[in-house]
Amino acid sequence: MRVAGAHDALGSTLAWQAGFQAVWASSFEISASRCLPDASVLTMTEYLAAATNMQKAVGIPVVADVDTGYGNNLNVAHMVREYEAGRITAVCIEDKVYPKVNSFAATSHDLLPVSDFARRIGTAKAAQRGEDFYVIARTEALINGLGVEEALKRCYAYAEAGADAVLIHSKKKDQQEIVEFLDGWDGRLPVVVVPTTYPQWSAAEAEKHGASVVIYANQGLRATVQALRETFRTICQDGTSLGVEDVIAPVSDIFALQKLDEWLALEA
Ligand code: SPV
Ligand code: MG
């Protein structure tokens, strides 16, 4: 399964139209859309509102990145109930200490003891009310430099605690430690990978090595930043939008994304 990161309904819709099978409600994207760091600054309510706006717009599942779960196990139970009530299909909780900072930030990434996070996963699973809600356990062991063995040990413990899938994250420039993880994994649960810093590793290769889900977590946001920057700079410099008209979407395209005809038909 291939998943694209987004932070709003528009990005989610474009990912869906492009053929992605799910949308990642990325904490990095959602916080960046407010020009705030991905550092547990926004509240659960704000992340939830973003995720539900995304889910309302698309016919594919939203997988919500819920960081560390926004506090202790009480917060995690509350979070699960709120996301489930918001019709979110899955949440992904990471084993870092709250407050967390984005995995690529040059700072410390302290982990909870494995038994504490396993209990947290158990709490999350016990809190869900229906059958169709999934909890992904994400280990930051490789981000913390603890190695593949520790990452495997943690993921087995999280599987034991009831996780529905595990996510293994790396900030290395190549996929080697992810491949080692996949080679060492016994396949008891699906594995999710996020090839941001090792883009040369294709989804097809990841799947061949046993990954079930590949998340392109932030490429949409980075494309948006680049496109807006170039467009605004050109218009500001030229004093006319003529130089960008051929490369920006026509207004009719925006009307189609808004489903304007369907809305107008309600009053026809
Ligand atoms: C996110 O997209 O918010 C993620 C993935 O958690 S990463 O930014 O790579 O940590
Ligand atoms: Mg995140």
PDB file of C-alpha atoms and ligand atoms in Angstrom:
ATOM      1  CA  MET A   1       0.000   0.000   0.000  1.00  0.00           C
ATOM      2  CA  ARG A   2       1.290   3.439  -0.920  1.00  0.00           C
ATOM      3  CA  VAL A   3       0.447   6.411   1.238  1.00  0.00           C
ATOM      4  CA  ALA A   4       1.000  10.143   0.757  1.00  0.00           C
ATOM      5  CA  GLY A   5       1.468  12.686   3.523  1.00  0.00           C
ATOM      6  CA  ALA A   6      -0.808  15.723   3.616  1.00  0.00           C
ATOM      7  CA  HIS A   7      -2.093  18.325   6.056  1.00  0.00           C
ATOM      8  CA  ASP A   8      -5.455  19.373   4.655  1.00  0.00           C
ATOM      9  CA  ALA A   9      -8.394  18.270   2.535  1.00  0.00           C
ATOM     10  CA  LEU A  10      -6.911  19.701  -0.654  1.00  0.00           C
ATOM     11  CA  GLY A  11      -3.604  17.840  -0.407  1.00  0.00           C
ATOM     12  CA  SER A  12      -5.438  14.672   0.605  1.00  0.00           C
ATOM     13  CA  THR A  13      -7.759  14.935  -2.400  1.00  0.00           C
ATOM     14  CA  LEU A  14      -4.837  15.415  -4.785  1.00  0.00           C
ATOM     15  CA  ALA A  15      -3.088  12.375  -3.287  1.00  0.00           C
ATOM     16  CA  TRP A  16      -6.268  10.338  -3.665  1.00  0.00           C
ATOM     17  CA  GLN A  17      -6.716  11.469  -7.280  1.00  0.00           C
ATOM     18  CA  ALA A  18      -3.091  10.566  -8.032  1.00  0.00           C
ATOM     19  CA  GLY A  19      -3.796   6.972  -6.969  1.00  0.00           C
ATOM     20  CA  PHE A  20      -2.484   6.753  -3.402  1.00  0.00           C
ATOM     21  CA  GLN A  21      -4.365   4.215  -1.313  1.00  0.00           C
ATOM     22  CA  ALA A  22      -4.313   6.144   1.950  1.00  0.00           C
ATOM     23  CA  VAL A  23      -3.323   9.535   3.332  1.00  0.00           C
ATOM     24  CA  TRP A  24      -0.870  10.172   6.166  1.00  0.00           C
ATOM     25  CA  ALA A  25      -2.014  13.051   8.393  1.00  0.00           C
ATOM     26  CA  SER A  26       1.569  14.078   9.015  1.00  0.00           C
ATOM     27  CA  SER A  27       2.489  15.925  12.220  1.00  0.00           C
ATOM     28  CA  PHE A  28       5.364  17.506  10.303  1.00  0.00           C
ATOM     29  CA  GLU A  29       3.023  18.805   7.599  1.00  0.00           C
ATOM     30  CA  ILE A  30       0.219  19.878   9.927  1.00  0.00           C
ATOM     31  CA  SER A  31       2.577  21.829  12.181  1.00  0.00           C
ATOM     32  CA  ALA A  32       4.451  23.285   9.193  1.00  0.00           C
ATOM     33  CA  SER A  33       1.142  24.478   7.724  1.00  0.00           C
ATOM     34  CA  ARG A  34       0.927  26.691  10.826  1.00  0.00           C
ATOM     35  CA  CYS A  35       4.639  27.642  10.541  1.00  0.00           C
ATOM     36  CA  LEU A  36       5.216  25.890  13.851  1.00  0.00           C
ATOM     37  CA  PRO A  37       7.770  23.196  14.650  1.00  0.00           C
ATOM     38  CA  ASP A  38       6.852  19.515  14.730  1.00  0.00           C
ATOM     39  CA  ALA A  39       7.627  19.469  18.438  1.00  0.00           C
ATOM     40  CA  SER A  40       4.411  18.627  20.334  1.00  0.00           C
ATOM     41  CA  VAL A  41       3.452  22.311  20.159  1.00  0.00           C
ATOM     42  CA  LEU A  42       0.003  21.899  18.630  1.00  0.00           C
ATOM     43  CA  THR A  43      -2.641  20.139  20.702  1.00  0.00           C
ATOM     44  CA  MET A  44      -4.390  16.853  20.046  1.00  0.00           C
ATOM     45  CA  THR A  45      -7.561  18.785  19.189  1.00  0.00           C
ATOM     46  CA  GLU A  46      -5.763  20.707  16.455  1.00  0.00           C
ATOM     47  CA  TYR A  47      -4.205  17.569  14.938  1.00  0.00           C
ATOM     48  CA  LEU A  48      -7.569  15.813  15.123  1.00  0.00           C
ATOM     49  CA  ALA A  49      -9.351  18.685  13.371  1.00  0.00           C
ATOM     50  CA  ALA A  50      -6.797  18.550  10.563  1.00  0.00           C
ATOM     51  CA  ALA A  51      -7.133  14.768  10.218  1.00  0.00           C
ATOM     52  CA  THR A  52     -10.935  14.796  10.212  1.00  0.00           C
ATOM     53  CA  ASN A  53     -11.037  17.587   7.607  1.00  0.00           C
ATOM     54  CA  MET A  54      -8.800  15.377   5.484  1.00  0.00           C
ATOM     55  CA  GLN A  55     -10.919  12.259   6.049  1.00  0.00           C
ATOM     56  CA  LYS A  56     -14.155  14.078   5.169  1.00  0.00           C
ATOM     57  CA  ALA A  57     -12.751  14.961   1.749  1.00  0.00           C
ATOM     58  CA  VAL A  58     -11.486  11.584   0.566  1.00  0.00           C
ATOM     59  CA  GLY A  59     -12.745   8.063  -0.076  1.00  0.00           C
ATOM     60  CA  ILE A  60      -9.519   6.439   1.138  1.00  0.00           C
ATOM     61  CA  PRO A  61      -8.437   5.919   4.741  1.00  0.00           C
ATOM     62  CA  VAL A  62      -6.545   8.539   6.717  1.00  0.00           C
ATOM     63  CA  VAL A  63      -3.715   7.214   8.844  1.00  0.00           C
ATOM     64  CA  ALA A  64      -3.169   9.800  11.560  1.00  0.00           C
ATOM     65  CA  ASP A  65       0.300  10.478  12.874  1.00  0.00           C
ATOM     66  CA  VAL A  66      -0.457  11.097  16.562  1.00  0.00           C
ATOM     67  CA  ASP A  67       3.143  11.578  17.726  1.00  0.00           C
ATOM     68  CA  THR A  68       3.578  10.112  21.219  1.00  0.00           C
ATOM     69  CA  GLY A  69      -0.164  10.028  21.878  1.00  0.00           C
ATOM     70  CA  TYR A  70      -0.208  13.514  23.459  1.00  0.00           C
ATOM     71  CA  GLY A  71       0.675  12.643  27.028  1.00  0.00           C
ATOM     72  CA  ASN A  72       0.313   9.675  29.340  1.00  0.00           C
ATOM     73  CA  ASN A  73      -1.888   6.606  28.945  1.00  0.00           C
ATOM     74  CA  LEU A  74      -5.022   8.543  29.919  1.00  0.00           C
ATOM     75  CA  ASN A  75      -4.343  10.938  27.069  1.00  0.00           C
ATOM     76  CA  VAL A  76      -3.748   7.997  24.730  1.00  0.00           C
ATOM     77  CA  ALA A  77      -7.084   6.384  25.619  1.00  0.00           C
ATOM     78  CA  HIS A  78      -8.866   9.709  25.108  1.00  0.00           C
ATOM     79  CA  MET A  79      -7.028  10.263  21.821  1.00  0.00           C
ATOM     80  CA  VAL A  80      -8.076   6.842  20.480  1.00  0.00           C
ATOM     81  CA  ARG A  81     -11.732   7.476  21.331  1.00  0.00           C
ATOM     82  CA  GLU A  82     -11.675  10.914  19.740  1.00  0.00           C
ATOM     83  CA  TYR A  83      -9.954   9.748  16.534  1.00  0.00           C
ATOM     84  CA  GLU A  84     -12.251   6.740  16.275  1.00  0.00           C
ATOM     85  CA  ALA A  85     -15.290   8.989  16.748  1.00  0.00           C
ATOM     86  CA  GLY A  86     -13.801  11.239  14.042  1.00  0.00           C
ATOM     87  CA  ARG A  87     -13.914   8.265  11.615  1.00  0.00           C
ATOM     88  CA  ILE A  88     -10.151   8.035  11.329  1.00  0.00           C
ATOM     89  CA  THR A  89      -9.102   4.529  10.293  1.00  0.00           C
ATOM     90  CA  ALA A  90      -5.717   4.261  11.977  1.00  0.00           C
ATOM     91  CA  VAL A  91      -3.401   6.089  14.344  1.00  0.00           C
ATOM     92  CA  CYS A  92       0.352   5.757  14.536  1.00  0.00           C
ATOM     93  CA  ILE A  93       1.941   6.245  17.982  1.00  0.00           C
ATOM     94  CA  GLU A  94       5.705   6.573  18.399  1.00  0.00           C
ATOM     95  CA  ASP A  95       7.818   5.376  21.323  1.00  0.00           C
ATOM     96  CA  LYS A  96       9.515   8.704  22.041  1.00  0.00           C
ATOM     97  CA  VAL A  97       9.147  10.630  25.273  1.00  0.00           C
ATOM     98  CA  TYR A  98       6.596  13.474  25.248  1.00  0.00           C
ATOM     99  CA  PRO A  99       7.212  16.219  24.157  1.00  0.00           C
ATOM    100  CA  LYS A 100       8.814  14.890  20.985  1.00  0.00           C
ATOM    101  CA  VAL A 101      10.664  16.634  18.176  1.00  0.00           C
ATOM    102  CA  ASN A 102      10.634  15.670  14.487  1.00  0.00           C
ATOM    103  CA  SER A 103      12.850  12.662  13.789  1.00  0.00           C
ATOM    104  CA  PHE A 104      15.149  14.573  11.448  1.00  0.00           C
ATOM    105  CA  ALA A 105      15.880  17.400  13.888  1.00  0.00           C
ATOM    106  CA  ALA A 106      19.441  17.472  15.182  1.00  0.00           C
ATOM    107  CA  THR A 107      18.467  16.976  18.818  1.00  0.00           C
ATOM    108  CA  SER A 108      18.017  14.114  21.269  1.00  0.00           C
ATOM    109  CA  HIS A 109      15.255  11.589  20.632  1.00  0.00           C
ATOM    110  CA  ASP A 110      14.736   9.873  23.974  1.00  0.00           C
ATOM    111  CA  LEU A 111      12.660   6.718  23.991  1.00  0.00           C
ATOM    112  CA  LEU A 112      10.243   5.396  26.573  1.00  0.00           C
ATOM    113  CA  PRO A 113      11.263   2.116  28.190  1.00  0.00           C
ATOM    114  CA  VAL A 114       9.970  -0.693  25.979  1.00  0.00           C
ATOM    115  CA  SER A 115       7.562  -2.000  28.644  1.00  0.00           C
ATOM    116  CA  ASP A 116       6.021   1.471  29.106  1.00  0.00           C
ATOM    117  CA  PHE A 117       5.385   1.896  25.415  1.00  0.00           C
ATOM    118  CA  ALA A 118       4.059  -1.662  25.105  1.00  0.00           C
ATOM    119  CA  ARG A 119       1.580  -0.794  27.850  1.00  0.00           C
ATOM    120  CA  ARG A 120       0.694   2.344  25.931  1.00  0.00           C
ATOM    121  CA  ILE A 121      -0.121   0.267  22.842  1.00  0.00           C
ATOM    122  CA  GLY A 122      -2.234  -2.057  24.980  1.00  0.00           C
ATOM    123  CA  THR A 123      -4.057   0.966  26.398  1.00  0.00           C
ATOM    124  CA  ALA A 124      -4.727   2.297  22.906  1.00  0.00           C
ATOM    125  CA  LYS A 125      -6.122  -1.023  21.680  1.00  0.00           C
ATOM    126  CA  ALA A 126      -8.273  -1.465  24.796  1.00  0.00           C
ATOM    127  CA  ALA A 127      -9.707   2.046  24.338  1.00  0.00           C
ATOM    128  CA  GLN A 128     -11.090   1.515  20.821  1.00  0.00           C
ATOM    129  CA  ARG A 129     -14.808   0.744  20.715  1.00  0.00           C
ATOM    130  CA  GLY A 130     -15.235  -0.839  17.275  1.00  0.00           C
ATOM    131  CA  GLU A 131     -13.425  -3.459  15.211  1.00  0.00           C
ATOM    132  CA  ASP A 132     -12.286  -1.276  12.343  1.00  0.00           C
ATOM    133  CA  PHE A 133      -9.698   0.891  14.022  1.00  0.00           C
ATOM    134  CA  TYR A 134      -5.991   0.212  13.802  1.00  0.00           C
ATOM    135  CA  VAL A 135      -3.040   1.152  15.963  1.00  0.00           C
ATOM    136  CA  ILE A 136       0.392   1.339  14.366  1.00  0.00           C
ATOM    137  CA  ALA A 137       3.334   1.179  16.785  1.00  0.00           C
ATOM    138  CA  ARG A 138       6.280   3.236  15.561  1.00  0.00           C
ATOM    139  CA  THR A 139       9.731   2.748  16.931  1.00  0.00           C
ATOM    140  CA  GLU A 140      12.307   5.506  16.863  1.00  0.00           C
ATOM    141  CA  ALA A 141      15.085   3.106  17.914  1.00  0.00           C
ATOM    142  CA  LEU A 142      17.034   3.683  14.684  1.00  0.00           C
ATOM    143  CA  ILE A 143      16.485   7.458  14.884  1.00  0.00           C
ATOM    144  CA  ASN A 144      17.992   7.278  18.374  1.00  0.00           C
ATOM    145  CA  GLY A 145      20.946   5.237  17.056  1.00  0.00           C
ATOM    146  CA  LEU A 146      20.088   2.148  19.096  1.00  0.00           C
ATOM    147  CA  GLY A 147      20.429  -0.257  16.174  1.00  0.00           C
ATOM    148  CA  VAL A 148      18.385  -2.879  14.369  1.00  0.00           C
ATOM    149  CA  GLU A 149      18.389  -5.428  17.187  1.00  0.00           C
ATOM    150  CA  GLU A 150      16.800  -2.956  19.616  1.00  0.00           C
ATOM    151  CA  ALA A 151      14.299  -1.912  16.932  1.00  0.00           C
ATOM    152  CA  LEU A 152      13.288  -5.543  16.376  1.00  0.00           C
ATOM    153  CA  LYS A 153      13.047  -6.224  20.120  1.00  0.00           C
ATOM    154  CA  ARG A 154      10.784  -3.221  20.542  1.00  0.00           C
ATOM    155  CA  CYS A 155       8.551  -4.070  17.601  1.00  0.00           C
ATOM    156  CA  TYR A 156       8.079  -7.647  18.820  1.00  0.00           C
ATOM    157  CA  ALA A 157       7.067  -6.275  22.228  1.00  0.00           C
ATOM    158  CA  TYR A 158       4.615  -3.868  20.601  1.00  0.00           C
ATOM    159  CA  ALA A 159       3.179  -6.698  18.496  1.00  0.00           C
ATOM    160  CA  GLU A 160       2.790  -8.729  21.674  1.00  0.00           C
ATOM    161  CA  ALA A 161       0.949  -5.777  23.250  1.00  0.00           C
ATOM    162  CA  GLY A 162      -1.630  -5.800  20.456  1.00  0.00           C
ATOM    163  CA  ALA A 163      -0.350  -3.417  17.757  1.00  0.00           C
ATOM    164  CA  ASP A 164      -1.903  -3.930  14.328  1.00  0.00           C
ATOM    165  CA  ALA A 165       1.265  -2.929  12.430  1.00  0.00           C
ATOM    166  CA  VAL A 166       4.715  -1.552  13.176  1.00  0.00           C
ATOM    167  CA  LEU A 167       6.493   1.419  11.624  1.00  0.00           C
ATOM    168  CA  ILE A 168      10.264   1.457  11.377  1.00  0.00           C
ATOM    169  CA  HIS A 169      11.820   4.866  10.763  1.00  0.00           C
ATOM    170  CA  SER A 170      15.378   5.760   9.771  1.00  0.00           C
ATOM    171  CA  LYS A 171      17.192   8.990   8.978  1.00  0.00           C
ATOM    172  CA  LYS A 172      20.079   7.302   7.164  1.00  0.00           C
ATOM    173  CA  LYS A 173      20.890   8.226   3.569  1.00  0.00           C
ATOM    174  CA  ASP A 174      20.529   4.609   2.488  1.00  0.00           C
ATOM    175  CA  GLN A 175      18.028   1.874   3.242  1.00  0.00           C
ATOM    176  CA  GLN A 176      20.517  -0.635   4.666  1.00  0.00           C
ATOM    177  CA  GLU A 177      19.301  -0.662   8.282  1.00  0.00           C
ATOM    178  CA  ILE A 178      15.682  -0.815   7.120  1.00  0.00           C
ATOM    179  CA  VAL A 179      16.498  -3.809   4.923  1.00  0.00           C
ATOM    180  CA  GLU A 180      18.270  -5.432   7.894  1.00  0.00           C
ATOM    181  CA  PHE A 181      15.173  -4.822  10.001  1.00  0.00           C
ATOM    182  CA  LEU A 182      12.907  -6.344   7.352  1.00  0.00           C
ATOM    183  CA  ASP A 183      15.228  -9.353   6.946  1.00  0.00           C
ATOM    184  CA  GLY A 184      15.103  -9.907  10.714  1.00  0.00           C
ATOM    185  CA  TRP A 185      11.343  -9.448  11.064  1.00  0.00           C
ATOM    186  CA  ASP A 186       9.296 -12.651  11.218  1.00  0.00           C
ATOM    187  CA  GLY A 187       6.299 -11.144   9.414  1.00  0.00           C
ATOM    188  CA  ARG A 188       3.847 -11.429  12.281  1.00  0.00           C
ATOM    189  CA  LEU A 189       2.552  -7.912  11.541  1.00  0.00           C
ATOM    190  CA  PRO A 190       2.687  -5.596   8.525  1.00  0.00           C
ATOM    191  CA  VAL A 191       5.675  -3.227   8.471  1.00  0.00           C
ATOM    192  CA  VAL A 192       5.402   0.423   7.457  1.00  0.00           C
ATOM    193  CA  VAL A 193       8.420   2.316   6.044  1.00  0.00           C
ATOM    194  CA  VAL A 194       9.029   6.005   5.330  1.00  0.00           C
ATOM    195  CA  PRO A 195      11.719   6.457   2.660  1.00  0.00           C
ATOM    196  CA  THR A 196      12.306  10.197   3.073  1.00  0.00           C
ATOM    197  CA  THR A 197      16.101  10.283   3.422  1.00  0.00           C
ATOM    198  CA  TYR A 198      16.678   7.293   1.126  1.00  0.00           C
ATOM    199  CA  PRO A 199      14.450   8.146  -1.861  1.00  0.00           C
ATOM    200  CA  GLN A 200      16.505   5.934  -4.178  1.00  0.00           C
ATOM    201  CA  TRP A 201      14.750   2.943  -2.562  1.00  0.00           C
ATOM    202  CA  SER A 202      11.529   2.478  -4.553  1.00  0.00           C
ATOM    203  CA  ALA A 203       8.193   1.328  -3.181  1.00  0.00           C
ATOM    204  CA  ALA A 204       8.503  -1.794  -5.343  1.00  0.00           C
ATOM    205  CA  GLU A 205      11.862  -2.648  -3.752  1.00  0.00           C
ATOM    206  CA  ALA A 206      10.511  -1.952  -0.261  1.00  0.00           C
ATOM    207  CA  GLU A 207       7.585  -4.266  -0.945  1.00  0.00           C
ATOM    208  CA  LYS A 208       9.949  -6.926  -2.306  1.00  0.00           C
ATOM    209  CA  HIS A 209      11.811  -6.810   1.012  1.00  0.00           C
ATOM    210  CA  GLY A 210       8.574  -7.353   2.913  1.00  0.00           C
ATOM    211  CA  ALA A 211       7.319  -3.832   3.678  1.00  0.00           C
ATOM    212  CA  SER A 212       3.514  -3.649   3.448  1.00  0.00           C
ATOM    213  CA  VAL A 213       3.060   0.119   3.542  1.00  0.00           C
ATOM    214  CA  VAL A 214       5.282   2.854   2.075  1.00  0.00           C
ATOM    215  CA  ILE A 215       4.626   6.416   3.233  1.00  0.00           C
ATOM    216  CA  TYR A 216       5.740   9.431   1.203  1.00  0.00           C
ATOM    217  CA  ALA A 217       5.367  11.611   4.264  1.00  0.00           C
ATOM    218  CA  ASN A 218       6.210  15.159   3.237  1.00  0.00           C
ATOM    219  CA  GLN A 219       6.955  15.405  -0.493  1.00  0.00           C
ATOM    220  CA  GLY A 220       3.599  17.134  -1.087  1.00  0.00           C
ATOM    221  CA  LEU A 221       4.397  19.850   1.432  1.00  0.00           C
ATOM    222  CA  ARG A 222       7.869  20.354  -0.006  1.00  0.00           C
ATOM    223  CA  ALA A 223       6.435  20.592  -3.528  1.00  0.00           C
ATOM    224  CA  THR A 224       3.882  23.144  -2.330  1.00  0.00           C
ATOM    225  CA  VAL A 225       6.545  25.308  -0.687  1.00  0.00           C
ATOM    226  CA  GLN A 226       8.687  25.274  -3.803  1.00  0.00           C
ATOM    227  CA  ALA A 227       5.777  26.011  -6.161  1.00  0.00           C
ATOM    228  CA  LEU A 228       4.360  28.839  -4.039  1.00  0.00           C
ATOM    229  CA  ARG A 229       7.756  30.385  -3.522  1.00  0.00           C
ATOM    230  CA  GLU A 230       8.537  30.445  -7.243  1.00  0.00           C
ATOM    231  CA  THR A 231       5.072  31.648  -8.213  1.00  0.00           C
ATOM    232  CA  PHE A 232       4.899  34.464  -5.665  1.00  0.00           C
ATOM    233  CA  ARG A 233       8.452  35.575  -6.413  1.00  0.00           C
ATOM    234  CA  THR A 234       7.729  35.752 -10.149  1.00  0.00           C
ATOM    235  CA  ILE A 235       4.485  37.679  -9.748  1.00  0.00           C
ATOM    236  CA  CYS A 236       6.009  40.066  -7.226  1.00  0.00           C
ATOM    237  CA  GLN A 237       9.044  40.709  -9.441  1.00  0.00           C
ATOM    238  CA  ASP A 238       7.139  41.015 -12.728  1.00  0.00           C
ATOM    239  CA  GLY A 239       4.152  42.945 -11.447  1.00  0.00           C
ATOM    240  CA  THR A 240       1.959  40.594 -13.507  1.00  0.00           C
ATOM    241  CA  SER A 241       0.936  36.965 -13.249  1.00  0.00           C
ATOM    242  CA  LEU A 242       1.445  36.450 -16.965  1.00  0.00           C
ATOM    243  CA  GLY A 243       4.751  34.627 -16.447  1.00  0.00           C
ATOM    244  CA  VAL A 244       3.131  31.889 -14.371  1.00  0.00           C
ATOM    245  CA  GLU A 245      -0.273  31.475 -16.046  1.00  0.00           C
ATOM    246  CA  ASP A 246       0.960  28.497 -18.083  1.00  0.00           C
ATOM    247  CA  VAL A 247       2.261  26.598 -15.065  1.00  0.00           C
ATOM    248  CA  ILE A 248      -0.433  27.235 -12.439  1.00  0.00           C
ATOM    249  CA  ALA A 249      -3.745  25.377 -12.326  1.00  0.00           C
ATOM    250  CA  PRO A 250      -6.653  27.116 -14.047  1.00  0.00           C
ATOM    251  CA  VAL A 251      -9.540  28.384 -11.911  1.00  0.00           C
ATOM    252  CA  SER A 252     -11.746  25.700 -13.496  1.00  0.00           C
ATOM    253  CA  ASP A 253      -9.482  23.080 -11.916  1.00  0.00           C
ATOM    254  CA  ILE A 254     -10.112  24.597  -8.477  1.00  0.00           C
ATOM    255  CA  PHE A 255     -13.866  24.631  -9.151  1.00  0.00           C
ATOM    256  CA  ALA A 256     -13.649  20.908  -9.937  1.00  0.00           C
ATOM    257  CA  LEU A 257     -11.803  20.228  -6.653  1.00  0.00           C
ATOM    258  CA  GLN A 258     -14.544  22.172  -4.857  1.00  0.00           C
ATOM    259  CA  LYS A 259     -17.190  20.101  -6.731  1.00  0.00           C
ATOM    260  CA  LEU A 260     -18.816  23.427  -7.499  1.00  0.00           C
ATOM    261  CA  ASP A 261     -21.262  22.015 -10.057  1.00  0.00           C
ATOM    262  CA  GLU A 262     -22.662  19.546  -7.516  1.00  0.00           C
ATOM    263  CA  TRP A 263     -23.158  22.333  -4.997  1.00  0.00           C
ATOM    264  CA  LEU A 264     -24.803  24.677  -7.476  1.00  0.00           C
ATOM    265  CA  ALA A 265     -27.139  21.873  -8.564  1.00  0.00           C
ATOM    266  CA  LEU A 266     -28.605  21.914  -5.036  1.00  0.00           C
ATOM    267  CA  GLU A 267     -30.143  25.308  -5.748  1.00  0.00           C
ATOM    268  CA  ALA A 268     -30.974  24.696  -9.421  1.00  0.00           C
TER     269      ALA A 268
HETATM  270  C1  SPV B   1       5.626  13.039   9.853  1.00  0.00           C
HETATM  271  O1  SPV B   1       5.392  13.114   8.645  1.00  0.00           O
HETATM  272  O2  SPV B   1       5.212  13.859  10.676  1.00  0.00           O
HETATM  273  C2  SPV B   1       6.421  11.925  10.372  1.00  0.00           C
HETATM  274  C3  SPV B   1       7.422  11.318   9.506  1.00  0.00           C
HETATM  275  O3  SPV B   1       6.284  11.606  11.529  1.00  0.00           O
HETATM  276  S1  SPV B   1       8.888  12.193   9.788  1.00  0.00           S
HETATM  277  O4  SPV B   1       8.670  13.612   9.577  1.00  0.00           O
HETATM  278  O5  SPV B   1       9.828  11.652   8.842  1.00  0.00           O
HETATM  279  O6  SPV B   1       9.329  11.930  11.158  1.00  0.00           O
HETATM  280 MG    MG B   2       5.241  13.032  12.661  1.00  0.00          MG
END
